[in-house]
mmCIF file of C-alpha atoms in Angstrom:
data_model
loop_
_atom_site.group_PDB
_atom_site.id
_atom_site.type_symbol
_atom_site.label_atom_id
_atom_site.label_comp_id
_atom_site.label_asym_id
_atom_site.label_seq_id
_atom_site.Cartn_x
_atom_site.Cartn_y
_atom_site.Cartn_z
ATOM 1 C CA MET A 1 110.329 142.145 122.766
ATOM 2 C CA ALA A 2 113.043 139.719 123.886
ATOM 3 C CA ASP A 3 116.651 138.985 122.943
ATOM 4 C CA LEU A 4 117.851 135.349 122.819
ATOM 5 C CA PHE A 5 121.342 133.939 122.448
ATOM 6 C CA PHE A 6 121.566 130.819 120.254
ATOM 7 C CA TYR A 7 124.673 128.663 120.517
ATOM 8 C CA GLY A 8 123.661 125.518 118.622
ATOM 9 C CA THR A 9 121.523 124.370 115.729
ATOM 10 C CA LEU A 10 119.308 127.465 115.746
ATOM 11 C CA CYS A 11 122.361 129.438 114.594
ATOM 12 C CA HIS A 12 121.560 127.860 111.209
ATOM 13 C CA PRO A 13 119.490 130.602 109.501
ATOM 14 C CA ALA A 14 117.299 128.174 107.530
ATOM 15 C CA LEU A 15 116.327 126.280 110.690
ATOM 16 C CA LEU A 16 115.580 129.479 112.592
ATOM 17 C CA ASP A 17 113.432 130.672 109.676
ATOM 18 C CA CYS A 18 111.496 127.395 109.781
ATOM 19 C CA VAL A 19 110.896 127.512 113.527
ATOM 20 C CA LEU A 20 109.898 131.196 113.622
ATOM 21 C CA GLY A 21 107.771 130.931 110.484
ATOM 22 C CA PRO A 22 105.597 134.037 110.033
ATOM 23 C CA GLU A 23 107.188 135.606 113.125
ATOM 24 C CA ARG A 24 110.635 135.784 111.471
ATOM 25 C CA GLY A 25 110.117 139.318 110.188
ATOM 26 C CA GLY A 26 111.711 142.026 112.307
ATOM 27 C CA VAL A 27 114.106 139.659 114.075
ATOM 28 C CA THR A 28 117.740 140.634 113.620
ATOM 29 C CA GLY A 29 120.857 138.668 114.479
ATOM 30 C CA GLU A 30 124.451 139.513 115.303
ATOM 31 C CA PRO A 31 127.526 137.521 116.402
ATOM 32 C CA ALA A 32 127.907 137.224 120.165
ATOM 33 C CA HIS A 33 129.721 135.211 122.824
ATOM 34 C CA LEU A 34 128.686 133.837 126.202
ATOM 35 C CA PRO A 35 131.686 133.989 128.584
ATOM 36 C CA GLY A 36 132.307 131.090 130.937
ATOM 37 C CA TYR A 37 130.632 128.501 128.726
ATOM 38 C CA ALA A 38 131.653 126.108 125.960
ATOM 39 C CA VAL A 39 129.618 124.454 123.209
ATOM 40 C CA GLN A 40 130.259 120.727 122.869
ATOM 41 C CA ARG A 41 128.663 117.738 121.196
ATOM 42 C CA VAL A 42 126.468 115.533 123.389
ATOM 43 C CA ALA A 43 128.186 112.161 123.793
ATOM 44 C CA GLY A 44 126.870 109.671 121.259
ATOM 45 C CA GLN A 45 124.670 112.283 119.550
ATOM 46 C CA ASP A 46 124.984 114.807 116.725
ATOM 47 C CA TYR A 47 123.549 117.865 118.528
ATOM 48 C CA PRO A 48 125.288 120.259 120.927
ATOM 49 C CA THR A 49 125.042 121.162 124.577
ATOM 50 C CA ILE A 50 126.382 124.112 126.518
ATOM 51 C CA THR A 51 128.471 123.590 129.651
ATOM 52 C CA ALA A 52 130.073 125.885 132.186
ATOM 53 C CA GLN A 53 133.836 126.092 131.578
ATOM 54 C CA GLN A 54 136.165 128.629 133.121
ATOM 55 C CA GLY A 55 137.897 130.836 130.567
ATOM 56 C CA ALA A 56 135.765 129.613 127.638
ATOM 57 C CA ARG A 57 133.600 131.803 125.366
ATOM 58 C CA ALA A 58 130.698 130.100 123.639
ATOM 59 C CA ALA A 59 130.210 131.554 120.155
ATOM 60 C CA GLY A 60 126.723 132.075 118.830
ATOM 61 C CA VAL A 61 124.121 134.508 117.549
ATOM 62 C CA LEU A 62 122.171 137.118 119.470
ATOM 63 C CA ALA A 63 118.635 137.274 118.002
ATOM 64 C CA ARG A 64 116.963 140.602 118.837
ATOM 65 C CA GLY A 65 113.379 141.737 118.598
ATOM 66 C CA LEU A 66 111.595 138.446 119.320
ATOM 67 C CA THR A 67 107.879 138.930 119.917
ATOM 68 C CA ALA A 68 105.756 136.916 122.338
ATOM 69 C CA ALA A 69 104.432 134.923 119.356
ATOM 70 C CA ALA A 70 107.991 134.174 118.220
ATOM 71 C CA LEU A 71 108.934 133.037 121.726
ATOM 72 C CA ALA A 72 105.909 130.735 121.791
ATOM 73 C CA ARG A 73 107.108 129.023 118.617
ATOM 74 C CA LEU A 74 110.641 128.695 120.011
ATOM 75 C CA ASP A 75 109.325 127.308 123.311
ATOM 76 C CA PHE A 76 107.340 124.725 121.375
ATOM 77 C CA TYR A 77 110.386 123.615 119.379
ATOM 78 C CA GLU A 78 112.886 123.642 122.254
ATOM 79 C CA GLY A 79 110.670 123.059 125.276
ATOM 80 C CA GLY A 80 109.446 119.646 124.194
ATOM 81 C CA HIS A 81 113.024 118.390 124.277
ATOM 82 C CA GLY A 82 113.632 119.607 127.823
ATOM 83 C CA TYR A 83 115.134 123.083 127.432
ATOM 84 C CA SER A 84 114.247 126.178 129.447
ATOM 85 C CA LEU A 85 115.212 129.846 129.166
ATOM 86 C CA ARG A 86 117.632 131.411 131.649
ATOM 87 C CA PRO A 87 118.929 135.009 131.803
ATOM 88 C CA VAL A 88 122.584 135.635 130.881
ATOM 89 C CA THR A 89 124.834 138.476 129.775
ATOM 90 C CA VAL A 90 126.488 138.076 126.382
ATOM 91 C CA GLU A 91 129.344 139.959 124.754
ATOM 92 C CA THR A 92 128.695 141.784 121.470
ATOM 93 C CA ALA A 93 130.644 144.239 119.349
ATOM 94 C CA ASP A 94 128.728 147.024 121.106
ATOM 95 C CA GLY A 95 129.470 145.706 124.590
ATOM 96 C CA PRO A 96 127.670 143.431 127.060
ATOM 97 C CA ARG A 97 123.936 142.874 126.599
ATOM 98 C CA PRO A 98 121.307 140.982 128.616
ATOM 99 C CA ALA A 99 119.768 138.012 126.874
ATOM 100 C CA GLN A 100 118.177 134.617 127.483
ATOM 101 C CA VAL A 101 119.512 131.182 126.569
ATOM 102 C CA TYR A 102 117.877 127.752 126.244
ATOM 103 C CA PHE A 103 119.722 125.537 128.732
ATOM 104 C CA PRO A 104 119.025 121.788 128.983
ATOM 105 C CA ASP A 105 116.899 120.830 131.999
ATOM 106 C CA HIS A 106 118.768 117.524 132.333
ATOM 107 C CA VAL A 107 122.430 116.585 132.535
ATOM 108 C CA GLN A 108 124.042 116.045 129.126
ATOM 109 C CA THR A 109 127.453 114.396 128.926
ATOM 110 C CA PRO A 110 129.856 116.281 126.603
ATOM 111 C CA GLY A 111 131.438 114.204 123.868
ATOM 112 C CA GLY A 112 133.913 116.484 122.122
ATOM 113 C CA ASP A 113 133.908 119.571 119.957
ATOM 114 C CA TRP A 114 130.796 120.567 117.989
ATOM 115 C CA ARG A 115 130.947 122.809 114.924
ATOM 116 C CA LEU A 116 127.938 124.330 113.232
ATOM 117 C CA SER A 117 129.461 123.967 109.748
ATOM 118 C CA ASP A 118 130.018 120.217 110.251
ATOM 119 C CA TRP A 119 126.503 119.764 111.602
ATOM 120 C CA VAL A 120 124.957 121.667 108.676
ATOM 121 C CA ALA A 121 126.857 119.478 106.199
ATOM 122 C CA ASP A 122 125.892 116.211 107.911
ATOM 123 C CA GLN A 123 122.526 116.879 109.553
ATOM 124 C CA GLY A 124 121.244 120.254 108.379
ATOM 125 C CA ALA A 125 118.998 119.028 105.563
ATOM 126 C CA VAL A 126 117.327 116.214 107.497
ATOM 127 C CA THR A 127 116.880 118.428 110.578
ATOM 128 C CA LEU A 128 115.257 121.159 108.500
ATOM 129 C CA LEU A 129 112.738 118.691 107.034
ATOM 130 C CA ALA A 130 112.057 117.286 110.496
ATOM 131 C CA ALA A 131 111.539 120.801 111.870
ATOM 132 C CA GLN A 132 108.936 121.479 109.200
ATOM 133 C CA GLU A 133 106.876 118.527 110.458
ATOM 134 C CA VAL A 134 107.415 119.542 114.080
ATOM 135 C CA MET A 135 106.161 123.074 113.434
ATOM 136 C CA MET A 136 103.110 121.753 111.574
ATOM 137 C CA ALA A 137 101.959 120.570 115.017
ATOM 138 C CA PHE A 138 102.390 124.003 116.655
ATOM 139 C CA GLY A 139 99.076 124.968 118.231
ATOM 140 C CA GLN A 140 97.687 121.512 117.471
ATOM 141 C CA ARG A 141 99.529 119.115 119.804
ATOM 142 C CA PRO A 142 101.538 119.419 123.049
ATOM 143 C CA ALA A 143 105.277 119.949 122.609
ATOM 144 C CA ALA A 144 106.108 116.919 124.766
ATOM 145 C CA GLU A 145 103.999 114.660 122.535
ATOM 146 C CA VAL A 146 105.776 115.886 119.413
ATOM 147 C CA ALA A 147 109.185 115.512 121.058
ATOM 148 C CA HIS A 148 108.326 111.904 121.960
ATOM 149 C CA ARG A 149 107.748 111.227 118.266
ATOM 150 C CA PHE A 150 110.907 113.018 117.124
ATOM 151 C CA PRO A 151 112.843 109.839 116.178
ATOM 152 C CA GLN A 152 110.009 108.851 113.854
ATOM 153 C CA ILE A 153 109.811 112.408 112.494
ATOM 154 C CA ARG A 154 113.541 112.358 111.704
ATOM 155 C CA ALA A 155 113.223 108.959 110.051
ATOM 156 C CA ARG A 156 110.472 110.294 107.783
ATOM 157 C CA ALA A 157 112.612 113.348 107.022
ATOM 158 C CA ALA A 158 115.515 111.094 106.017
ATOM 159 C CA SER A 159 113.131 109.213 103.732
ATOM 160 C CA ARG A 160 112.155 112.474 102.037
ATOM 161 C CA LEU A 161 115.817 113.250 101.417
ATOM 162 C CA ARG A 162 116.366 109.878 99.742
ATOM 163 C CA ALA A 163 113.193 110.359 97.706
ATOM 164 C CA ALA A 164 114.486 113.656 96.305
ATOM 165 C CA THR A 165 116.881 111.792 93.987
ATOM 166 C CA PRO A 166 114.954 111.293 90.718
ATOM 167 C CA GLY A 167 114.370 107.780 89.423
ATOM 168 C CA PRO A 168 114.598 106.702 85.759
ATOM 169 C CA THR A 169 111.969 108.038 83.341
ATOM 170 C CA ALA A 170 112.486 106.086 80.111
ATOM 171 C CA LEU A 171 108.721 105.477 79.754
ATOM 172 C CA ARG A 172 106.836 107.392 82.426
ATOM 173 C CA HIS A 173 106.201 111.137 82.631
ATOM 174 C CA ARG A 174 109.247 113.143 83.749
ATOM 175 C CA ALA A 175 108.030 115.396 86.562
ATOM 176 C CA ARG A 176 108.839 119.117 86.291
ATOM 177 C CA ASP A 177 108.486 122.109 88.586
ATOM 178 C CA GLY A 178 104.833 123.144 88.703
ATOM 179 C CA ASP A 179 103.445 119.715 87.828
ATOM 180 C CA VAL A 180 102.092 119.323 91.381
ATOM 181 C CA THR A 181 100.818 122.222 93.485
ATOM 182 C CA ILE A 182 99.900 121.579 97.116
ATOM 183 C CA ARG A 183 97.518 124.217 98.423
ATOM 184 C CA GLU A 184 97.175 122.883 101.947
ATOM 185 C CA THR A 185 98.611 120.072 104.077
ATOM 186 C CA ARG A 186 97.005 118.704 107.245
ATOM 187 C CA GLN A 187 98.159 116.022 109.688
ATOM 188 C CA PRO A 188 95.059 114.689 111.482
ATOM 189 C CA TYR A 189 96.949 111.783 113.064
ATOM 190 C CA ALA A 190 100.568 111.448 114.189
ATOM 191 C CA HIS A 191 102.158 108.884 116.461
ATOM 192 C CA TYR A 192 104.656 106.198 115.456
ATOM 193 C CA PHE A 193 103.258 106.646 111.949
ATOM 194 C CA ALA A 194 101.260 109.581 110.610
ATOM 195 C CA VAL A 195 98.427 110.391 108.242
ATOM 196 C CA GLU A 196 98.659 113.494 106.082
ATOM 197 C CA GLU A 197 95.926 115.061 103.965
ATOM 198 C CA PHE A 198 96.646 117.163 100.893
ATOM 199 C CA ASP A 199 94.569 119.576 98.824
ATOM 200 C CA LEU A 200 96.404 119.579 95.498
ATOM 201 C CA THR A 201 96.348 119.870 91.745
ATOM 202 C CA HIS A 202 98.537 118.011 89.263
ATOM 203 C CA ARG A 203 99.299 118.107 85.570
ATOM 204 C CA ARG A 204 97.177 115.757 83.452
ATOM 205 C CA PHE A 205 98.477 113.720 80.521
ATOM 206 C CA ASP A 206 96.767 116.093 78.056
ATOM 207 C CA GLY A 207 98.834 118.978 79.498
ATOM 208 C CA SER A 208 96.047 120.620 81.473
ATOM 209 C CA ILE A 209 95.924 121.050 85.240
ATOM 210 C CA SER A 210 93.503 118.898 87.222
ATOM 211 C CA ALA A 211 90.731 120.200 89.399
ATOM 212 C CA GLU A 212 91.689 120.494 93.065
ATOM 213 C CA LEU A 213 91.801 117.040 94.673
ATOM 214 C CA SER A 214 91.795 115.962 98.318
ATOM 215 C CA ARG A 215 94.063 112.985 98.960
ATOM 216 C CA ALA A 216 95.343 111.264 102.109
ATOM 217 C CA ALA A 217 98.485 109.199 102.646
ATOM 218 C CA PHE A 218 99.743 106.945 105.413
ATOM 219 C CA ILE A 219 103.225 108.311 106.178
ATOM 220 C CA ALA A 220 105.878 105.751 107.060
ATOM 221 C CA PRO A 221 109.677 105.978 106.843
ATOM 222 C CA ASP A 222 111.733 103.926 104.402
ATOM 223 C CA ALA A 223 112.497 100.334 105.400
ATOM 224 C CA ALA A 224 114.844 97.593 104.218
ATOM 225 C CA THR A 225 114.520 93.801 104.085
ATOM 226 C CA VAL A 226 116.948 90.935 103.667
ATOM 227 C CA LEU A 227 116.350 87.254 102.908
ATOM 228 C CA PRO A 228 119.378 85.333 104.259
ATOM 229 C CA TYR A 229 120.531 82.575 101.886
ATOM 230 C CA ASP A 230 123.200 79.904 102.396
ATOM 231 C CA PRO A 231 124.260 78.805 98.874
ATOM 232 C CA GLY A 232 126.320 75.877 100.178
ATOM 233 C CA ARG A 233 123.465 74.323 102.136
ATOM 234 C CA ASP A 234 120.827 75.758 99.730
ATOM 235 C CA ARG A 235 118.841 77.140 102.653
ATOM 236 C CA VAL A 236 117.087 80.353 103.625
ATOM 237 C CA LEU A 237 116.150 81.858 106.972
ATOM 238 C CA LEU A 238 112.606 83.168 107.460
ATOM 239 C CA ILE A 239 111.299 84.969 110.506
ATOM 240 C CA GLU A 240 107.794 84.632 111.905
ATOM 241 C CA GLN A 241 105.968 87.228 113.977
ATOM 242 C CA PHE A 242 102.558 88.628 114.825
ATOM 243 C CA ARG A 243 101.525 91.526 112.569
ATOM 244 C CA VAL A 244 98.883 94.120 113.397
ATOM 245 C CA GLY A 245 98.101 94.890 109.728
ATOM 246 C CA PRO A 246 96.569 91.466 108.980
ATOM 247 C CA MET A 247 94.830 91.548 112.374
ATOM 248 C CA ALA A 248 93.281 94.944 111.577
ATOM 249 C CA ARG A 249 92.047 93.522 108.259
ATOM 250 C CA GLY A 250 90.338 90.714 110.153
ATOM 251 C CA ASP A 251 92.776 88.045 108.975
ATOM 252 C CA SER A 252 92.315 84.864 111.038
ATOM 253 C CA GLN A 253 96.072 84.190 110.632
ATOM 254 C CA PRO A 254 97.966 87.333 111.729
ATOM 255 C CA TRP A 255 101.299 85.483 112.208
ATOM 256 C CA LEU A 256 103.359 85.938 109.025
ATOM 257 C CA LEU A 257 106.500 84.418 107.557
ATOM 258 C CA GLU A 258 108.759 87.250 106.394
ATOM 259 C CA ALA A 259 112.212 88.369 105.403
ATOM 260 C CA ILE A 260 114.187 90.194 108.095
ATOM 261 C CA ALA A 261 113.180 93.872 107.996
ATOM 262 C CA GLY A 262 113.550 97.198 109.760
ATOM 263 C CA ARG A 263 113.258 100.956 109.469
ATOM 264 C CA VAL A 264 116.147 102.833 107.838
ATOM 265 C CA ASP A 265 117.297 105.205 110.576
ATOM 266 C CA PRO A 266 118.639 108.705 109.817
ATOM 267 C CA GLY A 267 122.318 108.582 108.864
ATOM 268 C CA GLU A 268 122.037 104.904 107.989
ATOM 269 C CA THR A 269 122.125 103.219 104.573
ATOM 270 C CA PRO A 270 119.644 100.440 103.712
ATOM 271 C CA GLU A 271 122.589 98.022 103.653
ATOM 272 C CA GLN A 272 123.545 98.999 107.201
ATOM 273 C CA THR A 273 119.929 98.620 108.261
ATOM 274 C CA VAL A 274 119.601 95.005 107.136
ATOM 275 C CA ARG A 275 122.904 94.023 108.744
ATOM 276 C CA ARG A 276 121.783 95.587 112.037
ATOM 277 C CA GLU A 277 118.347 93.999 111.858
ATOM 278 C CA ALA A 278 119.769 90.558 111.071
ATOM 279 C CA GLN A 279 121.747 90.774 114.306
ATOM 280 C CA GLU A 280 118.766 92.019 116.329
ATOM 281 C CA GLU A 281 116.134 89.659 114.940
ATOM 282 C CA ALA A 282 118.149 86.482 114.381
ATOM 283 C CA GLY A 283 121.666 86.959 115.800
ATOM 284 C CA LEU A 284 122.907 86.543 112.240
ATOM 285 C CA GLU A 285 125.955 87.913 110.410
ATOM 286 C CA ILE A 286 125.186 88.798 106.786
ATOM 287 C CA GLY A 287 127.908 88.550 104.147
ATOM 288 C CA ALA A 288 127.590 89.813 100.571
ATOM 289 C CA LEU A 289 124.335 91.642 99.832
ATOM 290 C CA HIS A 290 122.540 91.318 96.490
ATOM 291 C CA ARG A 291 119.975 94.023 95.726
ATOM 292 C CA VAL A 292 116.545 92.707 94.780
ATOM 293 C CA HIS A 293 114.870 96.066 94.124
ATOM 294 C CA GLY A 294 113.571 99.313 95.609
ATOM 295 C CA TYR A 295 109.807 99.821 95.444
ATOM 296 C CA TYR A 296 106.582 101.259 96.853
ATOM 297 C CA PRO A 297 104.456 98.365 98.221
ATOM 298 C CA SER A 298 101.177 100.334 98.040
ATOM 299 C CA PRO A 299 101.683 103.706 96.311
ATOM 300 C CA GLY A 300 97.992 104.573 96.163
ATOM 301 C CA SER A 301 97.929 105.431 99.854
ATOM 302 C CA VAL A 302 101.260 104.635 101.593
ATOM 303 C CA SER A 303 104.486 106.672 101.417
ATOM 304 C CA GLU A 304 106.735 103.800 102.581
ATOM 305 C CA TYR A 305 109.558 102.795 100.219
ATOM 306 C CA LEU A 306 111.294 99.435 100.624
ATOM 307 C CA TYR A 307 114.820 98.322 99.764
ATOM 308 C CA SER A 308 115.013 94.527 99.490
ATOM 309 C CA PHE A 309 118.120 92.343 99.452
ATOM 310 C CA VAL A 310 119.163 88.714 99.442
ATOM 311 C CA GLY A 311 122.139 88.338 101.803
ATOM 312 C CA LEU A 312 124.594 85.462 101.901
ATOM 313 C CA ALA A 313 124.885 83.842 105.328
ATOM 314 C CA ASP A 314 125.979 80.711 107.138
ATOM 315 C CA LEU A 315 122.763 78.870 108.106
ATOM 316 C CA PRO A 316 123.375 75.748 110.190
ATOM 317 C CA ASP A 317 120.448 74.176 112.074
ATOM 318 C CA SER A 318 121.386 76.285 115.108
ATOM 319 C CA ALA A 319 120.519 79.504 113.231
ATOM 320 C CA ALA A 320 116.843 78.791 113.924
ATOM 321 C CA GLY A 321 115.318 79.895 117.222
ATOM 322 C CA LEU A 322 113.804 82.863 119.049
ATOM 323 C CA GLY A 323 114.979 86.466 118.736
ATOM 324 C CA GLY A 324 114.005 90.116 118.573
ATOM 325 C CA VAL A 325 114.440 93.121 120.857
ATOM 326 C CA PRO A 326 112.152 92.690 123.901
ATOM 327 C CA GLY A 327 112.240 96.417 124.662
ATOM 328 C CA GLU A 328 110.641 97.063 121.279
ATOM 329 C CA GLY A 329 107.898 94.488 121.837
ATOM 330 C CA GLU A 330 109.408 92.058 119.318
ATOM 331 C CA ASP A 331 108.634 88.345 119.568
ATOM 332 C CA ILE A 332 110.345 86.629 116.640
ATOM 333 C CA ARG A 333 110.886 83.012 115.661
ATOM 334 C CA ALA A 334 113.480 82.153 112.999
ATOM 335 C CA HIS A 335 113.029 79.163 110.672
ATOM 336 C CA VAL A 336 115.822 77.633 108.589
ATOM 337 C CA ILE A 337 114.371 75.766 105.599
ATOM 338 C CA GLY A 338 115.624 74.414 102.293
ATOM 339 C CA TYR A 339 115.087 76.214 99.010
ATOM 340 C CA GLU A 340 112.611 73.608 97.738
ATOM 341 C CA ARG A 341 110.442 74.029 100.822
ATOM 342 C CA LEU A 342 110.551 77.811 100.344
ATOM 343 C CA MET A 343 109.124 77.340 96.867
ATOM 344 C CA ALA A 344 106.512 74.874 98.158
ATOM 345 C CA LEU A 345 105.358 77.401 100.782
ATOM 346 C CA LEU A 346 105.193 80.061 98.066
ATOM 347 C CA ASP A 347 103.079 77.835 95.802
ATOM 348 C CA ALA A 348 100.775 76.966 98.703
ATOM 349 C CA GLY A 349 100.132 80.654 99.474
ATOM 350 C CA GLU A 350 101.729 80.606 102.934
ATOM 351 C CA LEU A 351 104.138 83.375 101.887
ATOM 352 C CA ASP A 352 101.793 86.330 101.607
ATOM 353 C CA ASN A 353 103.783 89.548 101.971
ATOM 354 C CA ALA A 354 105.405 91.453 99.117
ATOM 355 C CA PRO A 355 109.052 91.767 100.287
ATOM 356 C CA LEU A 356 109.394 88.021 100.889
ATOM 357 C CA LEU A 357 107.612 87.122 97.656
ATOM 358 C CA LEU A 358 109.804 89.441 95.580
ATOM 359 C CA SER A 359 112.959 88.195 97.296
ATOM 360 C CA ALA A 360 111.958 84.562 96.760
ATOM 361 C CA PHE A 361 111.279 85.206 93.071
ATOM 362 C CA TRP A 362 114.649 86.966 92.763
ATOM 363 C CA LEU A 363 116.360 84.020 94.446
ATOM 364 C CA ALA A 364 114.666 81.581 92.066
ATOM 365 C CA ARG A 365 116.060 83.549 89.141
ATOM 366 C CA ASN A 366 119.589 83.898 90.563
ATOM 367 C CA ARG A 367 120.022 80.753 92.696
ATOM 368 C CA ASP A 368 122.137 78.811 90.208
ATOM 369 C CA ARG A 369 124.524 81.764 89.801
ATOM 370 C CA LEU A 370 124.894 82.271 93.554
ATOM 371 C CA ARG A 371 125.611 78.581 94.113
ATOM 372 C CA ALA A 372 128.154 78.494 91.279
ATOM 373 C CA GLU A 373 129.932 81.573 92.651
ATOM 374 C CA ALA A 374 130.018 80.040 96.128
#
């Protein structure tokens, strides 16, 4: 048995329950302090670090009765991010006690006070969902590999949070508790994206429950797109880039014309995403945003949900050119074309991806209004 002192996010009982899983039973916790240390936020991040500070007392929780199996799960969760256990002596109501603490293996720059209650309110839900995916890999993949994918895991977790808000059900079946039962979930592939397999049953339209089904889904985080439009010049900006999806299909033309697009990062709104991506991909400032729609491009097998916009922008000839983030492997060319040519490309079949098609159709329907308002 081992006793560990937690000073940061693992003081959140729900997160500790998730990480320990079946090993949670028998573990008890009590308030404790680590003298000579302070808990602070890592600069530019939302998680804490612990630093030596004379006269300080880091508040936390002393978890007692951790088995070797429980420690293995904690090492998997913490170790992949570069944390190692060190012996310390903590203060409790019953006096000093020996314990161990996860200290960062690398230097972390403090960036101000960190409070558990603030973190739970802002990041607790998304972190808990991310931790569930992390712990699915326990015993299956190395901790360092999972930690490398953690930004993608958090992005998928943020997508799940957005998906939890019910959509309208004026015509379709209104889902209720018990309509879908998942017996088992597997993740045979996980990298930038993931594939998950489900053994499940669902309610049928006649009210009965289906036989158990095995289904697989390609797991991708939410994304957002924007088609820049200049109502004064009656122009749009399209980007062109190589795409692996058409290549994998065997398409002889894997360079596509598209709307500007990007992944919705945790803590970011779709509107913030498209403004950021417009800067990164085309060096473009977007003005007023007009929502086209939110939709699943391929719901039979892909979890990705897209938010599409038309954004007003100033599009002189100089807006065309090369862009993208080289460190992310992006090679992007921007085209500025008139509205009539956009429609001609659409009719000719050269626009062949759903976000751009939907945005072009929306623009055709609303172009006169946007030009009159401008």
